[in-house]
Structures are given as C-alpha cells and as structure tokens.
PDB file of C-alpha atoms in Angstrom:
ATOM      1  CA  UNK T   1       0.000   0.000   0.000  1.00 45.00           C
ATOM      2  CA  UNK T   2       2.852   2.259   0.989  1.00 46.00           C
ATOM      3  CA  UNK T   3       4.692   1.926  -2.644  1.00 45.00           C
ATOM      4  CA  UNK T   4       1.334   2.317  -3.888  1.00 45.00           C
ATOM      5  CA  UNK T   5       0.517   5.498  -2.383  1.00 44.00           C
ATOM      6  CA  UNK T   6       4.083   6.961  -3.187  1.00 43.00           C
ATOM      7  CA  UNK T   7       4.028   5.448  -7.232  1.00 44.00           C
ATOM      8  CA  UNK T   8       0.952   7.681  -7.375  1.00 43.00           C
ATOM      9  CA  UNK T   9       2.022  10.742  -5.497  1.00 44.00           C
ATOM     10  CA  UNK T  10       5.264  10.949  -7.827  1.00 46.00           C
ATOM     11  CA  UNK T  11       2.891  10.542 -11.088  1.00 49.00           C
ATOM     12  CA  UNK T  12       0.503  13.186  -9.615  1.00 45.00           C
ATOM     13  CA  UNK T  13       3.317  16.042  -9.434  1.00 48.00           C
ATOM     14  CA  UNK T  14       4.576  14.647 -12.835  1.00 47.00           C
ATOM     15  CA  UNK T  15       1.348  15.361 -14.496  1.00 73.00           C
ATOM     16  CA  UNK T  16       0.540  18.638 -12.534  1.00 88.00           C
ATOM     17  CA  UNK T  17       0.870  21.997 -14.937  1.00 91.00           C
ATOM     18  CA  UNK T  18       3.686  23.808 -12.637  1.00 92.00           C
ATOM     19  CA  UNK T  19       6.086  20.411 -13.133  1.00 93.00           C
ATOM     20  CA  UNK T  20       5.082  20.441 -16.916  1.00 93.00           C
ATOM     21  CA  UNK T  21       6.296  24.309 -17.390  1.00 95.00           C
ATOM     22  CA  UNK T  22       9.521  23.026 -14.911  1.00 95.00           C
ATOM     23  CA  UNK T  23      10.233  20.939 -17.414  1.00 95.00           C
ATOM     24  CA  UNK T  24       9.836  22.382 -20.243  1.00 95.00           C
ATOM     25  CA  UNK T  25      11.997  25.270 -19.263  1.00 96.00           C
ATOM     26  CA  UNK T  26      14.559  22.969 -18.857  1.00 96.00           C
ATOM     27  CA  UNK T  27      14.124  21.842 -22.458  1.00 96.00           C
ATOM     28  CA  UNK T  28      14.098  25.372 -23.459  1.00 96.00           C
ATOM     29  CA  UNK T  29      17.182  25.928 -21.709  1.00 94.00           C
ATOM     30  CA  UNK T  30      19.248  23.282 -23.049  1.00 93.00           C
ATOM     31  CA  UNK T  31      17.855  22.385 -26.643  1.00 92.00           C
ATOM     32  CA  UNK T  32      16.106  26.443 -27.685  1.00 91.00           C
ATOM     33  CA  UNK T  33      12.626  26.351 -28.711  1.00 91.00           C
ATOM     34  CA  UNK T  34      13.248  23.835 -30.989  1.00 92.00           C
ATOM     35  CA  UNK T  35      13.868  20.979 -28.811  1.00 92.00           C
ATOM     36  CA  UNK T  36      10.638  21.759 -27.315  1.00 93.00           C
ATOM     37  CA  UNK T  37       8.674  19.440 -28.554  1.00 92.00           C
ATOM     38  CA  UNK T  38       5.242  17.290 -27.303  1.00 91.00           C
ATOM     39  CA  UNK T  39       7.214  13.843 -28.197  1.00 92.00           C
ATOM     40  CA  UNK T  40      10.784  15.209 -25.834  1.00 94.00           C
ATOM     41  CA  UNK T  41       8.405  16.377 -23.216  1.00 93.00           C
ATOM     42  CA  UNK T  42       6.192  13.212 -22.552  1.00 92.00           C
ATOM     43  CA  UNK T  43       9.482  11.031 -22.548  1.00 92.00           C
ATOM     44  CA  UNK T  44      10.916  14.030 -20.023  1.00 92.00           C
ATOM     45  CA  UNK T  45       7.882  13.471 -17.700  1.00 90.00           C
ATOM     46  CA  UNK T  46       7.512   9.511 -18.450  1.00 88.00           C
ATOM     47  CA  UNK T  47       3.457  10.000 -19.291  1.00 86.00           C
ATOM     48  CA  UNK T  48       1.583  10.481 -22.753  1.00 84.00           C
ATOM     49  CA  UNK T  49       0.702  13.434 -24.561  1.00 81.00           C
ATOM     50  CA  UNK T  50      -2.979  13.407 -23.256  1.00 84.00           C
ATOM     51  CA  UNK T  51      -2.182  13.872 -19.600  1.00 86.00           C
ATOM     52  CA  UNK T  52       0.007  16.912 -21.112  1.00 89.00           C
ATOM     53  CA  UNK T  53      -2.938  18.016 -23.183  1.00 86.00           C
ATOM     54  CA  UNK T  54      -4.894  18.282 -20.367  1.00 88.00           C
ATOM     55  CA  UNK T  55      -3.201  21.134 -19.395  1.00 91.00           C
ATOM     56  CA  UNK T  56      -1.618  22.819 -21.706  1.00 90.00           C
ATOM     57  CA  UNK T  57      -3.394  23.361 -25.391  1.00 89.00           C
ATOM     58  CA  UNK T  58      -0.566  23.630 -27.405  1.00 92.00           C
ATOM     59  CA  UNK T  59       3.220  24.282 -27.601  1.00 92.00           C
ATOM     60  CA  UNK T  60       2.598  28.129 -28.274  1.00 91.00           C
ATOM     61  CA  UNK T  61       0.323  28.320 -25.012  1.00 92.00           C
ATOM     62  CA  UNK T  62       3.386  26.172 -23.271  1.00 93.00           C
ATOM     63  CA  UNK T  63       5.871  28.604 -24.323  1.00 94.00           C
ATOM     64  CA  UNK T  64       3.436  31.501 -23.200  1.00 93.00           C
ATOM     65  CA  UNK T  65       3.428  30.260 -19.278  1.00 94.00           C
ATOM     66  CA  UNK T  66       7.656  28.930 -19.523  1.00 96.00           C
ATOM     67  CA  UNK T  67       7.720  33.017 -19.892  1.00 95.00           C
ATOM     68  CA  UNK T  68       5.028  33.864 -17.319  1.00 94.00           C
ATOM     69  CA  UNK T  69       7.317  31.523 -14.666  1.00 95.00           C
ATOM     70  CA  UNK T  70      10.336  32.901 -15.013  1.00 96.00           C
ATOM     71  CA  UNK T  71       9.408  36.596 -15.529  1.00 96.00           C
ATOM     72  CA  UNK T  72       7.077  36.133 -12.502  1.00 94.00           C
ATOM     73  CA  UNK T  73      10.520  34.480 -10.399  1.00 94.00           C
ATOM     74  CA  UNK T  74      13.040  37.912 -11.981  1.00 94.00           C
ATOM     75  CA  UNK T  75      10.013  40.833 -10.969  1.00 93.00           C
ATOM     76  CA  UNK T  76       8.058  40.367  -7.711  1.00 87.00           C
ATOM     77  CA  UNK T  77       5.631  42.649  -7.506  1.00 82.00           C
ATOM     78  CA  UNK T  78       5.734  42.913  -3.624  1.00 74.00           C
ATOM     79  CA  UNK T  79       9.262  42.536  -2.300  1.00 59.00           C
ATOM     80  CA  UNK T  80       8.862  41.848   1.507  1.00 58.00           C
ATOM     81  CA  UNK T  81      10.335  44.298   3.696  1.00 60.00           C
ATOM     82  CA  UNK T  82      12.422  46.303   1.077  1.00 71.00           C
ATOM     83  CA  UNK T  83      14.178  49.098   2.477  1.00 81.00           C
ATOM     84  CA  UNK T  84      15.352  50.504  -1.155  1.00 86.00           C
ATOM     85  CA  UNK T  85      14.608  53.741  -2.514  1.00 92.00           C
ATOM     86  CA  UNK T  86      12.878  54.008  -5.620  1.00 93.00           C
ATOM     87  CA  UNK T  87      15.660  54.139  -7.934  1.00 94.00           C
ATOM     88  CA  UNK T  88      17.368  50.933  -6.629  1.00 94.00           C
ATOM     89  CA  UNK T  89      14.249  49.232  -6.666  1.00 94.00           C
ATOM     90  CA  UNK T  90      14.393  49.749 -10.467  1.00 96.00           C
ATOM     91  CA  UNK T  91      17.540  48.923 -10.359  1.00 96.00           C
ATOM     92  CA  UNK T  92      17.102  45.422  -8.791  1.00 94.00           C
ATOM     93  CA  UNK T  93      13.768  44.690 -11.322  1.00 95.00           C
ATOM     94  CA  UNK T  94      16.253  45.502 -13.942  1.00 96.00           C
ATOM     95  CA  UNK T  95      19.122  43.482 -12.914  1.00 96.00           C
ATOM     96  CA  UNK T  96      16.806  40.371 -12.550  1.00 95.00           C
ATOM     97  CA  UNK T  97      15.632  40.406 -16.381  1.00 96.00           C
ATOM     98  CA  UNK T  98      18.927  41.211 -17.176  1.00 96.00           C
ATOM     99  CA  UNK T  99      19.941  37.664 -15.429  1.00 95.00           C
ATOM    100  CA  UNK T 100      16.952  35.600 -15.972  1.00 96.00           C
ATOM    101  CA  UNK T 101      17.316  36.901 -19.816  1.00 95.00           C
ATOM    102  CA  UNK T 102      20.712  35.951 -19.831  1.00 92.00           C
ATOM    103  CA  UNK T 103      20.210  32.580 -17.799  1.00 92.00           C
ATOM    104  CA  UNK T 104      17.629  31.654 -20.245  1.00 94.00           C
ATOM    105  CA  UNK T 105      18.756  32.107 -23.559  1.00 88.00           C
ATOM    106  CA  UNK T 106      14.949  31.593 -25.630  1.00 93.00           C
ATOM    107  CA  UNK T 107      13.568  34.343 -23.043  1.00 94.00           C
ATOM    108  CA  UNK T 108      14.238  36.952 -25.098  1.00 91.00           C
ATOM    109  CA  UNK T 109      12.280  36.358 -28.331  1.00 90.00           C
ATOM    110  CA  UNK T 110       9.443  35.426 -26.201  1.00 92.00           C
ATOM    111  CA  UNK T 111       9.495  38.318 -24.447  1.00 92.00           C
ATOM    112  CA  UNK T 112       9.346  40.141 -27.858  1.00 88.00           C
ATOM    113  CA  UNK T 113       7.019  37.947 -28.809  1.00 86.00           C
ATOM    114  CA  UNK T 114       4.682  38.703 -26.268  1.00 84.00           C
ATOM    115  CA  UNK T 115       4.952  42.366 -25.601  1.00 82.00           C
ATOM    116  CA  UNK T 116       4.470  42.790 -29.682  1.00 81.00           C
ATOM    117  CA  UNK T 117       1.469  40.164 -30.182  1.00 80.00           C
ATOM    118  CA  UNK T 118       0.069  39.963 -26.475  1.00 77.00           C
ATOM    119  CA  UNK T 119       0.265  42.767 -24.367  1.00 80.00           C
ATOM    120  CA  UNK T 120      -2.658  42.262 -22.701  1.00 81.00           C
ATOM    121  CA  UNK T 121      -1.081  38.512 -20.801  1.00 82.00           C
ATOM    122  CA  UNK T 122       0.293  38.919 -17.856  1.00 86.00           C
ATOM    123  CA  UNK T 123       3.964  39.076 -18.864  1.00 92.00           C
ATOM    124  CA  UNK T 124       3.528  42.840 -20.280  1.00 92.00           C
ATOM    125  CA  UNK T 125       2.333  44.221 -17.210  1.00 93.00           C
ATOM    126  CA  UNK T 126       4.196  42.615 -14.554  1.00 94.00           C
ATOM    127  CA  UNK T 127       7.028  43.879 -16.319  1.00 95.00           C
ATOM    128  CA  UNK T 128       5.413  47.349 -16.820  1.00 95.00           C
ATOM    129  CA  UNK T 129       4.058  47.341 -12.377  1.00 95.00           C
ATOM    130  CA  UNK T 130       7.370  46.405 -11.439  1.00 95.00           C
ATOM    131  CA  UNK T 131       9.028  49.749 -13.108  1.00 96.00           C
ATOM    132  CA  UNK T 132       6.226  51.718 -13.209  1.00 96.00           C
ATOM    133  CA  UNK T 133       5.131  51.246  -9.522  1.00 94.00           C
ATOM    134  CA  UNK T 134       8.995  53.087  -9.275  1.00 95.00           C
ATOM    135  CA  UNK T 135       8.483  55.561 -11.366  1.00 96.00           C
ATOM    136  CA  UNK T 136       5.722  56.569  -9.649  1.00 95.00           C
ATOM    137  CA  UNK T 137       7.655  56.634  -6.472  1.00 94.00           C
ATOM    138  CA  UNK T 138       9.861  58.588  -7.902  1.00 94.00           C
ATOM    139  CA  UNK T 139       7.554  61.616  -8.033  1.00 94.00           C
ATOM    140  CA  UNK T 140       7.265  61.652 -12.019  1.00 94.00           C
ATOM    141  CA  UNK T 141       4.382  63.448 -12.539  1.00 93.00           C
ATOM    142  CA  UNK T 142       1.139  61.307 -13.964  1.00 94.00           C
ATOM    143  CA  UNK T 143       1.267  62.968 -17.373  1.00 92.00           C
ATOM    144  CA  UNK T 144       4.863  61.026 -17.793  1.00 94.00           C
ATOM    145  CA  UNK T 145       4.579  57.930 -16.336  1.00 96.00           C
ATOM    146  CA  UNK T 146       3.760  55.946 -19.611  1.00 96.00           C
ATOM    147  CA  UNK T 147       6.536  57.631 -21.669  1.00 96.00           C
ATOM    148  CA  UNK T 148       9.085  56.906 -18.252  1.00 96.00           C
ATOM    149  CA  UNK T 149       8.014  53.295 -17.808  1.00 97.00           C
ATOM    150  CA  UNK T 150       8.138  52.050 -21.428  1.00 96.00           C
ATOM    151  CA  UNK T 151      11.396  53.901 -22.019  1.00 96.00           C
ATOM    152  CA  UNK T 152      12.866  51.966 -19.265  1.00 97.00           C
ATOM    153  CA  UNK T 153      11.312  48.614 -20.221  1.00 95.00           C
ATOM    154  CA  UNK T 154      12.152  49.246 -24.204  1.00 94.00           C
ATOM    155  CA  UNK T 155      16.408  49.850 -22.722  1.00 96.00           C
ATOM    156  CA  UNK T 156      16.169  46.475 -19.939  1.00 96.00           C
ATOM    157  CA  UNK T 157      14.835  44.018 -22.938  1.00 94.00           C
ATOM    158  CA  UNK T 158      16.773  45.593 -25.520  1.00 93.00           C
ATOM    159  CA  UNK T 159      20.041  45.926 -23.654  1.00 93.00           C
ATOM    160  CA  UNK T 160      19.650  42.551 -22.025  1.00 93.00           C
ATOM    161  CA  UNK T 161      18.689  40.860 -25.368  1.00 90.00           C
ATOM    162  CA  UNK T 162      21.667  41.887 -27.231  1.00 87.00           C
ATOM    163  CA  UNK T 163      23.935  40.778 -24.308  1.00 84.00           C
ATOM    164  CA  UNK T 164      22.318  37.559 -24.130  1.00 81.00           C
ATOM    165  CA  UNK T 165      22.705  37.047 -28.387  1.00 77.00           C
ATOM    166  CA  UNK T 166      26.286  38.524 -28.169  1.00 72.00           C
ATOM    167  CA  UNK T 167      26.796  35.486 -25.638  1.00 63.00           C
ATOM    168  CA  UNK T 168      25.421  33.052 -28.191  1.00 61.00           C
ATOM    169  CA  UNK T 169      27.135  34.088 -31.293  1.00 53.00           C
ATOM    170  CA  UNK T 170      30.875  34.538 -30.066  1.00 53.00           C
ATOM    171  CA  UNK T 171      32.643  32.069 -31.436  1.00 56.00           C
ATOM    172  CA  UNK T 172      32.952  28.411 -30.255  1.00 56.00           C
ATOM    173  CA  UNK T 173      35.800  28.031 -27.787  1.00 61.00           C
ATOM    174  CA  UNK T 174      36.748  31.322 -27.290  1.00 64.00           C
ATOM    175  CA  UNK T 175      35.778  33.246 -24.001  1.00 76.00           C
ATOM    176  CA  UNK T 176      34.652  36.703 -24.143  1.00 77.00           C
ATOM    177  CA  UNK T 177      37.936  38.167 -22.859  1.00 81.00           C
ATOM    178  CA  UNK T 178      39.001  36.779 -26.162  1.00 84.00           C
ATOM    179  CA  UNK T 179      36.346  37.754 -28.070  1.00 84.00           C
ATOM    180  CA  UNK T 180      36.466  41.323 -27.033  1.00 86.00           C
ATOM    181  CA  UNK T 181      40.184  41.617 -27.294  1.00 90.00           C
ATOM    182  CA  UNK T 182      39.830  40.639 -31.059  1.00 89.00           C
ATOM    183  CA  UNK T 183      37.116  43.120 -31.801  1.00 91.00           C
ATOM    184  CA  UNK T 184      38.988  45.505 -29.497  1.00 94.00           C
ATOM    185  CA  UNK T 185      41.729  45.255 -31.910  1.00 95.00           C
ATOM    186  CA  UNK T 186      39.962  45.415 -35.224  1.00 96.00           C
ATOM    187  CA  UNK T 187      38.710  48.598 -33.775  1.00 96.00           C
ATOM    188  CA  UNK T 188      41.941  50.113 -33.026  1.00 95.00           C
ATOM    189  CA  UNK T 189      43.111  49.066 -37.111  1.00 95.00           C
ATOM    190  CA  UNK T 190      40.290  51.604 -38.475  1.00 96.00           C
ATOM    191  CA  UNK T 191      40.830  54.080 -40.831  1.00 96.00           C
ATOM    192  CA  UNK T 192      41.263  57.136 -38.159  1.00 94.00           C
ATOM    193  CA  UNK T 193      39.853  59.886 -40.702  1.00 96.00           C
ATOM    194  CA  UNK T 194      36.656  57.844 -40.687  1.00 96.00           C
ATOM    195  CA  UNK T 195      36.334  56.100 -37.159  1.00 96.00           C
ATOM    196  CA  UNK T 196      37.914  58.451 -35.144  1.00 97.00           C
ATOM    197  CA  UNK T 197      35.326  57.872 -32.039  1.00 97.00           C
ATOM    198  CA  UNK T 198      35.132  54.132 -32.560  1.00 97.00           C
ATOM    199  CA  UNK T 199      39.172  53.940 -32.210  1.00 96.00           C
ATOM    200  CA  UNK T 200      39.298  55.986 -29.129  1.00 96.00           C
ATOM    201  CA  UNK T 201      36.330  53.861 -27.504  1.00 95.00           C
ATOM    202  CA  UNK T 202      38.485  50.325 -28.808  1.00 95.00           C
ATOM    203  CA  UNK T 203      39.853  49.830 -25.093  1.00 93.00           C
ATOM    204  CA  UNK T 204      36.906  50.073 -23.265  1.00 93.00           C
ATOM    205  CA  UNK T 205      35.131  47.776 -25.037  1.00 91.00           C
ATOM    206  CA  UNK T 206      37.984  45.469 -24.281  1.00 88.00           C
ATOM    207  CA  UNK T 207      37.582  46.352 -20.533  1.00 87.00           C
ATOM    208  CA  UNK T 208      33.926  46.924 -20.031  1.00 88.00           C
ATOM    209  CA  UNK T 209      31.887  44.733 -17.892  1.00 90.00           C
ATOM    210  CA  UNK T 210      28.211  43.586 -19.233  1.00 91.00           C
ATOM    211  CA  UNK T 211      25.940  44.307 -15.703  1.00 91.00           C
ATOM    212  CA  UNK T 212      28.300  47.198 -14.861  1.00 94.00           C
ATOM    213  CA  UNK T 213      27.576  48.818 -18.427  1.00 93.00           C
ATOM    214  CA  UNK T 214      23.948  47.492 -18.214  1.00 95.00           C
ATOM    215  CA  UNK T 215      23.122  49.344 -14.759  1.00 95.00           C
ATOM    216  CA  UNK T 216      25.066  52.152 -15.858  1.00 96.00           C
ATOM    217  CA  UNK T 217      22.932  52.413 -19.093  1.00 96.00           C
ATOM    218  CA  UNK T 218      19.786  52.382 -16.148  1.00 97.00           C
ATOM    219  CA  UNK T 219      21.265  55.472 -14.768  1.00 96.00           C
ATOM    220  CA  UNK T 220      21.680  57.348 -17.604  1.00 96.00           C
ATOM    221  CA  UNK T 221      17.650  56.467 -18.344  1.00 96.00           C
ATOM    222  CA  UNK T 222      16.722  57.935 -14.374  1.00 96.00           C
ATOM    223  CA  UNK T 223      18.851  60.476 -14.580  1.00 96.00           C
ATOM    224  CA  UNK T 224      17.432  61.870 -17.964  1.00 96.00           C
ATOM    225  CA  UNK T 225      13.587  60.880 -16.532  1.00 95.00           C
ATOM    226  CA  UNK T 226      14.155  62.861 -13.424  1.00 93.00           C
ATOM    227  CA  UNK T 227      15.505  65.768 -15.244  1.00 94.00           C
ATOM    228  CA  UNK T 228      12.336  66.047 -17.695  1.00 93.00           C
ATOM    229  CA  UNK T 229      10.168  65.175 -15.385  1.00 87.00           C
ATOM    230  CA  UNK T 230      11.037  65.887 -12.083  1.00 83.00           C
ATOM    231  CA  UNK T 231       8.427  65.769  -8.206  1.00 74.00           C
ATOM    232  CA  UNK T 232       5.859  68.113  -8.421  1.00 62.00           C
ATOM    233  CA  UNK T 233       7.602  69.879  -5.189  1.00 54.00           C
ATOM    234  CA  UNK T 234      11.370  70.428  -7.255  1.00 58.00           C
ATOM    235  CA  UNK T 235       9.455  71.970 -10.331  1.00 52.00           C
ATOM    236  CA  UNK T 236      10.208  75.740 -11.175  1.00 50.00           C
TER     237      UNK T 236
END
C-alpha cells in the first residue's frame, strides 16, 4: 500500500501543470525552442501526450506560461520588507531580467514575442508594475509615467537581449575576454579619418563589464527621466 501510495504521489506532481512548465523550461534551456517538442516532453515526464494536453493546449500556449514563470521568479511585484529607494528598486527589477534573460537564452524572443502580439497577458504588465510602480515613487508626474516606464522597459529588454545574443554568437571556444580583445583590436586598425570615435572607444570595449555597463545604461535612463520630469515639489 505504501509503494502504492508513493508510485501515485510521484505521477501526480509529474502530471501537474507547474512540473510540466519546470520541465519544459529545462528543455528550453538546453535544446532552444526547438527541442521543445510534445514527443521530448512526454518522454521528459515519463506519461503520454494526453495527460500533457490536459493542461496545456498547445506548444505556443506552453511557451506563453515557460515566460510567465520565469518573468514572474526575476520581478516580484511585492518585495517583503524592502528598504530601497525608488531608484534601486528599479535597479534590482532591472538586474533580474537582465539575469533571468541571460540565464535563459529563448527568453528573449518570447518576451518580444509577447509584448508585440500579447500585451494584454500577464507578462507585459508585470514587467510594466514592477518599473512603473517606481516611477511613480519617484515623483514623475502622472502625465509622464507611460513615456518613463516604457522607455525603461524598451532599454532592460533591448540591452539585455543583445547581451544575451552577443553570448550566443561569439565564437565556439573562445571566451569573451578573447572575443572582445579581437574586436577591441579590429577597432583600433580603423581608418582614423573615418572612425575616429570608434578607435578611441576600442579599449573600453575590451575592458567593459556587461551588468556594470547594463546598470550604468539604467542610470543614464533615471537620470534623464528625473531631469524632464522631475516631483511636483522640485518643479520651477
């Protein structure tokens, strides 16, 4: 009775829908969209399709709530007990997507996906609370919080999806310090009449750290937010 009861326990959390996106994120991890199939997932999860079926329609829907459960993981909506200010709460939001983008390498074409084609699923506006709810804090006035928020947003998936494809498309077996050295010096070979700025920027490219340049870029956005639109109480 005892093996039993724990035979049917293990198939019961195999078969629920949070194991099925678990695994399925793990296919989409290691494999791409691609090697997210039905057939790889019921062999993953030792059942058949129909248990699958049951509660998930299709791939596109399964690809739709892999995205909801990791965004949802990278930007709690209530962080217990934060003691940040405003601007490092935007900060930290920003910094998760930046990881859980990077971490997750099919993320960001879904995220695309679904801000483009779905905005009104849940992925688009946890990611627009989490900044906005900042923003806000910030003392932005009403009239700007839109412009703010999606300005912010369009620089976190943008920045964070070309750092996660510039991870993907360095060459095999060479690490970035390689990788940037080499472009590094192909910048420094320009023509100088023509590439003048790109030359003198050559070494820090070679130097630059992704999150560092990331959070600076974050910065820039906040401080050129705050200067357009700043509290009601600092306006002249």
């Amino acid at each position: 009775m005892t093996t039993r009861t724990r035979r049917s326990s293990r198939r019961s959390e195999a078969l629920s829908r949070e194991r099925i996106i678990e695994a399925a994120i793990e296919l989409l991890d290691a494999d791409g969209e691609a090697g997210l199939t039905f057939r790889v997932l019921t062999a993953r999860l030792s059942t058949g399709p129909g248990a699958i079926y049951w509660h998930v329609a299709n791939k596109g829907e399964l690809l739709d709530a892999a995205t909801e459960s990791v965004v949802a993981a990278a930007v709690p909506l209530d962080p217990a007990g934060s003691a940040r200010s405003p601007r490092e709460e935007i900060r930290a939001v920003a910094l998760g997507l930046f990881e859980a983008i990077d971490g997750h390498p099919w993320l960001a074409t879904q995220l695309a996906t679904q801000l483009s084609r779905s905005p009104w699923g849940s992925v688009t506006p946890r990611i627009f609370e989490g900044i906005g709810r900042q923003v806000r804090a910030l003392g932005v006035p009403e009239s700007g919080w839109f412009t703010s928020t999606s300005a912010l947003v369009h620089y976190i998936l943008g920045a964070a999806g070309q750092n996660a494809v510039n991870g993907r498309t360095a060459q095999p077996g060479v690490d970035r310090g390689e990788f940037l050295d080499a472009v590094s010096t192909a910048w420094e070979e320009l023509d100088p009449d023509d590439y003048s700025f790109t030359r003198a920027v050559a070494g820090q490219l070679r130097d630059h750290d992704d999150r560092e340049q990331f959070l600076a870029g974050i910065d820039l956005v906040l401080a050129g937010v705050t200067a357009i639109h700043p509290p009601d109480g600092q306006r002249r």
